Short mmCIF file of C-alpha atoms in Angstrom, two decimals:
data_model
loop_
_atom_site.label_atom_id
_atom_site.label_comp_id
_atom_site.label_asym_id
_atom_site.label_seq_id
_atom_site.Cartn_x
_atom_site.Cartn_y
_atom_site.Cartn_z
CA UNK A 1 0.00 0.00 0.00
CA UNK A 2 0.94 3.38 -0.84
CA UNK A 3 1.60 5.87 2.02
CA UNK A 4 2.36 9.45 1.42
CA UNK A 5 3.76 10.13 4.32
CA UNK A 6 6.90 7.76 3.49
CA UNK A 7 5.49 5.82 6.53
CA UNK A 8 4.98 2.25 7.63
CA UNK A 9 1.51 0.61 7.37
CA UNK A 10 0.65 -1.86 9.83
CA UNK A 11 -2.23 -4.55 9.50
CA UNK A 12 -3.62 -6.96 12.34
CA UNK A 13 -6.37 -9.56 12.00
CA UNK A 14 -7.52 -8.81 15.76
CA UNK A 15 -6.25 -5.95 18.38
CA UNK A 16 -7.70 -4.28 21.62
CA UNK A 17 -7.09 -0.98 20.15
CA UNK A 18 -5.65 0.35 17.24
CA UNK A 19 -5.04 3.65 19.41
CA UNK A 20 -2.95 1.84 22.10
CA UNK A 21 -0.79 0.12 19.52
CA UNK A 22 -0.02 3.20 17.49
CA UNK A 23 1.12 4.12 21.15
CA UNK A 24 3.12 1.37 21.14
CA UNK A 25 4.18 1.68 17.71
CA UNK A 26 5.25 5.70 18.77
CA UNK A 27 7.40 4.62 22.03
CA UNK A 28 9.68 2.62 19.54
CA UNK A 29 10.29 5.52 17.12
CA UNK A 30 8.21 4.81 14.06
CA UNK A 31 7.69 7.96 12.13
CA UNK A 32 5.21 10.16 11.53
CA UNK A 33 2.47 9.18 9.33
CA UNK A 34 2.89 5.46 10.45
CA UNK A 35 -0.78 3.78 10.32
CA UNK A 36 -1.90 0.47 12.01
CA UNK A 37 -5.32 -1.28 10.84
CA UNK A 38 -7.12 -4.30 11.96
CA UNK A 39 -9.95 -6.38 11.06
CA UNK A 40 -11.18 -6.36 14.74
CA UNK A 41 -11.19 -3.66 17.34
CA UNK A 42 -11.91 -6.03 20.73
CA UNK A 43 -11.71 -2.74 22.64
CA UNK A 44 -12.76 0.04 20.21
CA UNK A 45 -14.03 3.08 21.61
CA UNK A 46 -15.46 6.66 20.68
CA UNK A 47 -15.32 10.42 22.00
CA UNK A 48 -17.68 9.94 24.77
CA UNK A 49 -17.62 6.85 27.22
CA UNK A 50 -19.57 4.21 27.25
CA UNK A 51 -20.27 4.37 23.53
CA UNK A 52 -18.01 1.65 21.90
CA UNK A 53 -17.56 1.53 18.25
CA UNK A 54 -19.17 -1.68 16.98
CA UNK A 55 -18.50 -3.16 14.16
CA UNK A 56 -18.62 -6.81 12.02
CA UNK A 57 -15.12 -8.43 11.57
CA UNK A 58 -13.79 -7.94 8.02
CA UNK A 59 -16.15 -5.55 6.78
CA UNK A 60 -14.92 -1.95 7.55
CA UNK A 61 -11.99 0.38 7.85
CA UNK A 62 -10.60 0.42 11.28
CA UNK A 63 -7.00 2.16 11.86
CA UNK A 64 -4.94 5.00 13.91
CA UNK A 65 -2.38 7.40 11.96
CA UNK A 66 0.34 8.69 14.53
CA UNK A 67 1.37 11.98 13.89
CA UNK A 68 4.21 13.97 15.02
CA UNK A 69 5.32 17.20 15.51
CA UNK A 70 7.65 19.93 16.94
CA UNK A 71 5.21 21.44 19.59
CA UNK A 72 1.76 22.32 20.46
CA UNK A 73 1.97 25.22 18.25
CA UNK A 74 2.60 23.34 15.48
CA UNK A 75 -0.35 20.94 14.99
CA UNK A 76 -3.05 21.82 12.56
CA UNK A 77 -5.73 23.80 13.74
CA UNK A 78 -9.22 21.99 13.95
CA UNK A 79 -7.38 18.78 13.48
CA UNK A 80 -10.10 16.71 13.80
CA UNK A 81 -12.52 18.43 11.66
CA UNK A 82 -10.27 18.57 8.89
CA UNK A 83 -9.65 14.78 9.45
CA UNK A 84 -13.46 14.67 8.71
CA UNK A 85 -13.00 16.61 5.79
CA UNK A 86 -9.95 14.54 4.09
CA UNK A 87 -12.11 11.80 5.16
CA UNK A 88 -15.84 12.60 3.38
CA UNK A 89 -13.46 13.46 -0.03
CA UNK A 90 -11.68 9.67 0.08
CA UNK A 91 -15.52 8.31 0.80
CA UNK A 92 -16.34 10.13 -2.18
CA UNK A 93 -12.87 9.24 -4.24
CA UNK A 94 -13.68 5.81 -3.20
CA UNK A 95 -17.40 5.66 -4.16
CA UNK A 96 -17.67 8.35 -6.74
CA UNK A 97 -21.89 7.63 -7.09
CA UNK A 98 -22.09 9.34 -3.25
CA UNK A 99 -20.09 12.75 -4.50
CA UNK A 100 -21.16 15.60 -2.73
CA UNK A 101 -23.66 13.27 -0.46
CA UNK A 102 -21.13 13.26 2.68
CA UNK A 103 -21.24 15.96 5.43
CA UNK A 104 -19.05 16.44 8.44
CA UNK A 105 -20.86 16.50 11.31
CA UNK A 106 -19.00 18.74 14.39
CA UNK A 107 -16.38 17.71 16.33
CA UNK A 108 -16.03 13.81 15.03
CA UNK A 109 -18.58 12.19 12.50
CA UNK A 110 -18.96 11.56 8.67
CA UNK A 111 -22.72 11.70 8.01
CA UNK A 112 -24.53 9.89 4.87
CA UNK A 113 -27.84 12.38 5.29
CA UNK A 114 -30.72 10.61 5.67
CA UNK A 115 -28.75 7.66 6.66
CA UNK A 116 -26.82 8.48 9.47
CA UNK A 117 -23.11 8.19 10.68
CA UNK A 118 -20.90 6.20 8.62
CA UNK A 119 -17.46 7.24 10.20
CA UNK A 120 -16.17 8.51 13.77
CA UNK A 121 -12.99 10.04 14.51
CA UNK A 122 -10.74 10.18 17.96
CA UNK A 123 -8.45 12.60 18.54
CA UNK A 124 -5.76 12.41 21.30
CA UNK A 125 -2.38 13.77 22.06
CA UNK A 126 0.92 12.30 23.89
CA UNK A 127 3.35 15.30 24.35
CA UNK A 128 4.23 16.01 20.49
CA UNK A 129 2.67 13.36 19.34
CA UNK A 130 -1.00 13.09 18.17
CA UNK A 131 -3.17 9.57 17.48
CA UNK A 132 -6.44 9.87 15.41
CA UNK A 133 -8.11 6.69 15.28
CA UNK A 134 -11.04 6.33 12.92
CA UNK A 135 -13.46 3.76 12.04
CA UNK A 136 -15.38 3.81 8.76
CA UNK A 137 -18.48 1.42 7.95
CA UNK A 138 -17.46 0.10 4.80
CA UNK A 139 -19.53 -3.55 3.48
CA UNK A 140 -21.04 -3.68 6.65
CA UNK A 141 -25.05 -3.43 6.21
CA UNK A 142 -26.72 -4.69 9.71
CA UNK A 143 -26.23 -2.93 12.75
CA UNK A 144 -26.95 -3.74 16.37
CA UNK A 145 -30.52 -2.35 17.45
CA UNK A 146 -29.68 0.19 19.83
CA UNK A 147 -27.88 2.16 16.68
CA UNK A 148 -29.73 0.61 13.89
CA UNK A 149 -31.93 3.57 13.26
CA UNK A 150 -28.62 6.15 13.51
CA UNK A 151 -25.77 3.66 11.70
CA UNK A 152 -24.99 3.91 7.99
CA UNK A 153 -22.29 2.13 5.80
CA UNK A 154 -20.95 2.88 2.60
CA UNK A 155 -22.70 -0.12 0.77
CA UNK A 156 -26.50 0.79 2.41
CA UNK A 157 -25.93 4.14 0.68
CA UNK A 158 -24.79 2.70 -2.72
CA UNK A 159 -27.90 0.47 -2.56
CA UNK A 160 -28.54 -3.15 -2.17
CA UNK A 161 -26.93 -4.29 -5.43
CA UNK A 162 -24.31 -2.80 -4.95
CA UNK A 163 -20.84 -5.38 -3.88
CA UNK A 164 -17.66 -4.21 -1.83
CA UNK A 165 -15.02 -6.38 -1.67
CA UNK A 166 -13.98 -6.84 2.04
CA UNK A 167 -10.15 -5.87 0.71
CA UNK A 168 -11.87 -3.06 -1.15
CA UNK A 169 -11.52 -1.24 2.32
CA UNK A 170 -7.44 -0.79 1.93
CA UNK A 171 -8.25 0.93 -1.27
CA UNK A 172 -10.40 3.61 0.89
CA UNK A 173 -7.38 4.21 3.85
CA UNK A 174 -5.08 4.67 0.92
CA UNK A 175 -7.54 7.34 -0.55
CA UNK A 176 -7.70 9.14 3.07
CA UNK A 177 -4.15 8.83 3.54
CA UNK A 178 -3.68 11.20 0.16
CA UNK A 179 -6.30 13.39 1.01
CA UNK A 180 -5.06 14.05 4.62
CA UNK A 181 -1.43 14.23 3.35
CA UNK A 182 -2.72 17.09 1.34
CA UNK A 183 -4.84 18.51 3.51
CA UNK A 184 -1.72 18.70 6.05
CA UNK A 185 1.60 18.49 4.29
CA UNK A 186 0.94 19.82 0.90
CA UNK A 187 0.42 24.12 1.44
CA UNK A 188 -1.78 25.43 -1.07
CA UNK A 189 -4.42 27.43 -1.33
CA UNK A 190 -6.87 24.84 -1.27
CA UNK A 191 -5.21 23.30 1.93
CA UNK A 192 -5.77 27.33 2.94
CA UNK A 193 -9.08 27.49 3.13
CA UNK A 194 -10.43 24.25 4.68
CA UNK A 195 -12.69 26.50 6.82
CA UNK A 196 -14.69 27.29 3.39
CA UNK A 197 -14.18 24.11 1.61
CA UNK A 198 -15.21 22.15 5.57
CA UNK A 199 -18.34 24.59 5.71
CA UNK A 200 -19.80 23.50 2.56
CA UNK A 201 -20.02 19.96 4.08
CA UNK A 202 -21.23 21.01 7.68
CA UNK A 203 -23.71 18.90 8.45
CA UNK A 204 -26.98 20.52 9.81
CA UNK A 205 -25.49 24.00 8.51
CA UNK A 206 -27.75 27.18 8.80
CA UNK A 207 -30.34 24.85 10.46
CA UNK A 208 -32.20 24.48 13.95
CA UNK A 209 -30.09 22.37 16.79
CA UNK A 210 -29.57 21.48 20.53
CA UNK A 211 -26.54 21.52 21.64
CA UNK A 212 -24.74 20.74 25.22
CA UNK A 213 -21.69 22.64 26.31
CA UNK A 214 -19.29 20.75 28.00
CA UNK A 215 -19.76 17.61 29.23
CA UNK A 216 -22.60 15.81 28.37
CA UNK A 217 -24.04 15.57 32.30
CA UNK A 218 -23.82 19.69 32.35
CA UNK A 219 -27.63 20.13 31.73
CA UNK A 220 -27.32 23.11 29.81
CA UNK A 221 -28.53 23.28 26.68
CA UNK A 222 -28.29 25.87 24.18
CA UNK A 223 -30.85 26.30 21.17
CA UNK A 224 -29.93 28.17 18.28
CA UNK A 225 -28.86 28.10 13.98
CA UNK A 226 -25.70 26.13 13.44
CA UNK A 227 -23.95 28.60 11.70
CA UNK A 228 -20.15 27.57 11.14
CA UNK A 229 -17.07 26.82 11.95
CA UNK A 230 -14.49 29.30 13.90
CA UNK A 231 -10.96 29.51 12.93
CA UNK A 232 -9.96 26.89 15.77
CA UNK A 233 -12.18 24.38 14.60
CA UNK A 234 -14.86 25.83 17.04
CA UNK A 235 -18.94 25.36 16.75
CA UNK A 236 -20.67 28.68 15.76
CA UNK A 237 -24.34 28.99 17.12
CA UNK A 238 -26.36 31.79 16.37
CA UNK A 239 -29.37 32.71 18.43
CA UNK A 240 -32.76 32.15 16.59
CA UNK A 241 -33.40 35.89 17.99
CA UNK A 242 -30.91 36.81 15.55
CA UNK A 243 -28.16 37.81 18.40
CA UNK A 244 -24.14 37.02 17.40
CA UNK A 245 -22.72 33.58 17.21
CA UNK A 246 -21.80 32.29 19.85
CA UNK A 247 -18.88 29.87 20.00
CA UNK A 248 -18.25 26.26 21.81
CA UNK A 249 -15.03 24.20 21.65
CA UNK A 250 -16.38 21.02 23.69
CA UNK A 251 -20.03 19.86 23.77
CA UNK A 252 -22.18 17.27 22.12
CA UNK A 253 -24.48 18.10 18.98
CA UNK A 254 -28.17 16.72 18.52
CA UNK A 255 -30.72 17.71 15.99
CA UNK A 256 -34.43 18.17 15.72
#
């Protein structure tokens, strides 16, 4: 497989984590842009606790990509985000009928409107070091019923006749490993402007939504137009009364 960051690629039938080994993988030196996948995550988990990722052995994309750098300062603003948005682009390199269908849902998610969530994203950082571990539903087309009605996989949106190879997956992480190598290593102007390019994707953009600051046992609640994206990634709610945007950098998003 082809990695444009000049960086190892890892693959594992079966793992606890792909975020703990590319932990592992980090303590002995391998370089930035090194990737580890595996059919099966035993011990895959999201943002928020207690919400695992599930997924059928096989049948999706399931990696970390290590990153490294100098300092703080020097990691990509709105990391995650633009992760999302190097991520919708290789959905839509990789299935070229769903073009233009994907939306980035804020902080984490890669929506298939009306579907539902196809991808998540986890971002965390070690000193200079940062791990994003992602899982995308690729062939996978029956869910378990407590996220049956919110799930959705590449091959549900493509339809029913439609057939993924399970090793039709690799083909997708090398797609997202181009697009975030020129989202982050490549300067141009399109790299520039991923706060334009990110808000024509926002999901739920310019439309009614709860959302909870903080953590998700605050009880507060804000109600308002989700309106963008600030230029630190954060979530830009404007007041249905029509007063400023108001901005959040942690919180969890629902809809109406």
């Amino acid at each position: 497989m082809d990695n444009p960051f000049s960086a190892p690629v890892f693959y594992l039938e079966t793992t606890a984590s792909t975020m703990l080994d590319a932990r592992t993988l980090a303590s002995q030196n391998e370089p930035h842009g090194t990737v580890v996948v595996a059919d099966v995550q035993e011990a895959g988990r999201g943002r928020i606790a207690n919400r695992p990722w599930k997924a059928e052995k096989g049948q999706n994309l399931l990696f970390t990509i290590l990153l490294r750098y100098s300092g703080i300062a020097s990691i990509p603003p709105a990391l995650t985000l633009r992760t999302g948005l190097a991520l919708s682009l290789a959905i839509e390199d990789f299935a070229p009928a769903l073009k233009d269908r994907l939306r980035v849902k804020w902080p984490n998610d890669v929506m298939i409107p009306p579907l539902g969530k196809t991808a998540g994203i986890l971002t965390e950082g070690d000193g200079k070091t940062v791990y994003i571990g992602i899982g995308v539903n690729v062939g996978q087309r029956e869910f378990p019923e407590d996220i049956r009605n919110k799930a959705a996989s590449i091959a549900l949106a493509l339809g029913r006749t439609a057939s993924l190879e399970p090793d039709s997956r690799f083909r997708l992480l090398e797609a997202f490993l181009n697009r975030l190598h020129a989202e982050l290593e490549e300067p141009s102007q399109q790299s520039g402007n991923w706060r334009e390019r990110l808000g024509e994707r926002l999901y739920m953009k310019g439309q009614p939504v709860r959302f909870i600051p903080g953590a998700a046992e605050s009880g507060r609640v804000v109600e308002g137009l989700l309106w963008g994206i600030g230029p630190g990634g954060e979530l830009l709610l404007k007041g249905q009364d029509g007063t400023e945007p108001e901005s959040f950098i942690t919180g969890e998003l629902e809809v109406y």
